[in-house]
Amino acid sequence: MILIAMALCLVMFYFYFNKEGVIYFDALLSVLVTTVYIAAYIYFSADFTLSLKRAGLICELLPAASLGAILFPDWNTRFSQDVTVRLGWAGLFLSFLILAFMVHDIA
């Protein structure tokens, strides 16, 4: 799956390019939340209908982009690091909501 590969690459890049040697709580928590999301997505995606599977691309790209925003907030030059991290958390929360609505549609 695309999401697993992207999440692994982001986490590996985070640990490789971490110049400060400090691992922030937001980074660890976001990796944990993303892992829970990936497990839930894999578990429930087998029951999705074909139309939901096509729409499922947003369920893979949004959490990956959100994880990237949380792990690398300094890459966004338009907003401050605080705003970028908060937008990343909002994206992860929105990913869980979208997944919950998709699971509700199949039930």
Tab-separated table of C-alpha atoms in Angstrom:
chain	number	residue	atom	x	y	z
A	1	MET	CA	0.000	0.000	0.000
A	2	ILE	CA	1.071	3.514	-0.754
A	3	LEU	CA	0.355	4.761	2.756
A	4	ILE	CA	2.640	2.244	4.446
A	5	ALA	CA	5.525	3.020	2.082
A	6	MET	CA	5.087	6.775	2.452
A	7	ALA	CA	4.831	6.597	6.248
A	8	LEU	CA	7.947	4.427	6.498
A	9	CYS	CA	9.889	6.784	4.253
A	10	LEU	CA	8.788	9.832	6.238
A	11	VAL	CA	9.759	8.245	9.555
A	12	MET	CA	13.129	7.107	8.185
A	13	PHE	CA	13.809	10.584	6.777
A	14	TYR	CA	12.828	12.126	10.110
A	15	PHE	CA	15.316	10.028	12.054
A	16	TYR	CA	18.016	10.439	9.391
A	17	PHE	CA	17.720	14.217	9.006
A	18	ASN	CA	17.112	14.959	12.689
A	19	LYS	CA	20.044	17.308	13.267
A	20	GLU	CA	19.125	18.293	16.814
A	21	GLY	CA	19.253	14.779	18.198
A	22	VAL	CA	15.995	15.484	20.041
A	23	ILE	CA	12.863	13.511	19.255
A	24	TYR	CA	9.782	15.577	19.967
A	25	PHE	CA	6.647	14.225	21.613
A	26	ASP	CA	4.510	15.404	18.677
A	27	ALA	CA	6.628	13.340	16.314
A	28	LEU	CA	6.353	10.151	18.348
A	29	LEU	CA	2.645	10.607	18.976
A	30	SER	CA	1.962	11.297	15.305
A	31	VAL	CA	3.802	8.121	14.294
A	32	LEU	CA	1.765	6.151	16.833
A	33	VAL	CA	-1.535	7.687	15.670
A	34	THR	CA	-0.629	7.049	12.036
A	35	THR	CA	0.193	3.427	12.858
A	36	VAL	CA	-3.224	2.992	14.478
A	37	TYR	CA	-4.829	4.641	11.440
A	38	ILE	CA	-2.978	2.335	9.025
A	39	ALA	CA	-4.054	-0.731	11.002
A	40	ALA	CA	-7.689	0.420	11.017
A	41	TYR	CA	-7.571	1.303	7.326
A	42	ILE	CA	-6.145	-2.087	6.357
A	43	TYR	CA	-8.686	-3.892	8.539
A	44	PHE	CA	-11.720	-2.061	7.163
A	45	SER	CA	-10.633	-1.458	3.558
A	46	ALA	CA	-11.196	-5.099	2.609
A	47	ASP	CA	-14.953	-4.523	3.003
A	48	PHE	CA	-15.116	-1.321	0.945
A	49	THR	CA	-17.139	-1.386	-2.248
A	50	LEU	CA	-15.517	-0.481	-5.550
A	51	SER	CA	-16.716	3.140	-5.427
A	52	LEU	CA	-15.312	3.531	-1.912
A	53	LYS	CA	-11.994	1.995	-2.969
A	54	ARG	CA	-11.605	4.656	-5.647
A	55	ALA	CA	-12.317	7.345	-3.080
A	56	GLY	CA	-9.917	5.612	-0.725
A	57	LEU	CA	-6.949	7.384	-2.284
A	58	ILE	CA	-7.738	10.393	-0.097
A	59	CYS	CA	-7.567	8.024	2.880
A	60	GLU	CA	-3.980	7.269	1.946
A	61	LEU	CA	-2.651	10.644	0.851
A	62	LEU	CA	-4.165	12.855	3.552
A	63	PRO	CA	-2.618	10.993	6.528
A	64	ALA	CA	0.743	10.811	4.762
A	65	ALA	CA	0.714	14.551	4.087
A	66	SER	CA	-0.386	15.222	7.665
A	67	LEU	CA	2.397	13.041	9.047
A	68	GLY	CA	4.882	14.904	6.862
A	69	ALA	CA	3.587	18.241	8.150
A	70	ILE	CA	4.011	17.117	11.753
A	71	LEU	CA	7.446	15.560	11.291
A	72	PHE	CA	8.863	18.332	9.085
A	73	PRO	CA	7.140	21.613	10.020
A	74	ASP	CA	10.142	23.672	8.949
A	75	TRP	CA	9.651	22.677	5.295
A	76	ASN	CA	6.574	24.904	5.140
A	77	THR	CA	7.837	28.445	4.715
A	78	ARG	CA	4.396	30.014	4.376
A	79	PHE	CA	3.226	29.320	7.935
A	80	SER	CA	4.991	29.083	11.275
A	81	GLN	CA	6.030	25.702	12.623
A	82	ASP	CA	3.268	25.797	15.244
A	83	VAL	CA	0.586	26.353	12.625
A	84	THR	CA	2.010	23.634	10.390
A	85	VAL	CA	1.975	21.075	13.210
A	86	ARG	CA	-1.603	22.005	14.120
A	87	LEU	CA	-2.665	21.660	10.491
A	88	GLY	CA	-1.008	18.248	10.430
A	89	TRP	CA	-2.970	17.152	13.492
A	90	ALA	CA	-6.160	18.491	11.925
A	91	GLY	CA	-5.418	16.417	8.829
A	92	LEU	CA	-4.915	13.256	10.891
A	93	PHE	CA	-8.170	13.899	12.748
A	94	LEU	CA	-9.952	14.494	9.439
A	95	SER	CA	-8.502	11.216	8.123
A	96	PHE	CA	-10.024	9.335	11.039
A	97	LEU	CA	-13.375	11.039	10.429
A	98	ILE	CA	-13.361	10.142	6.725
A	99	LEU	CA	-12.470	6.544	7.558
A	100	ALA	CA	-15.259	6.402	10.150
A	101	PHE	CA	-17.794	7.679	7.614
A	102	MET	CA	-16.597	5.173	5.025
A	103	VAL	CA	-16.868	2.325	7.548
A	104	HIS	CA	-20.333	3.553	8.537
A	105	ASP	CA	-21.409	3.394	4.860
A	106	ILE	CA	-20.501	-0.274	4.582
A	107	ALA	CA	-22.221	-1.268	7.824
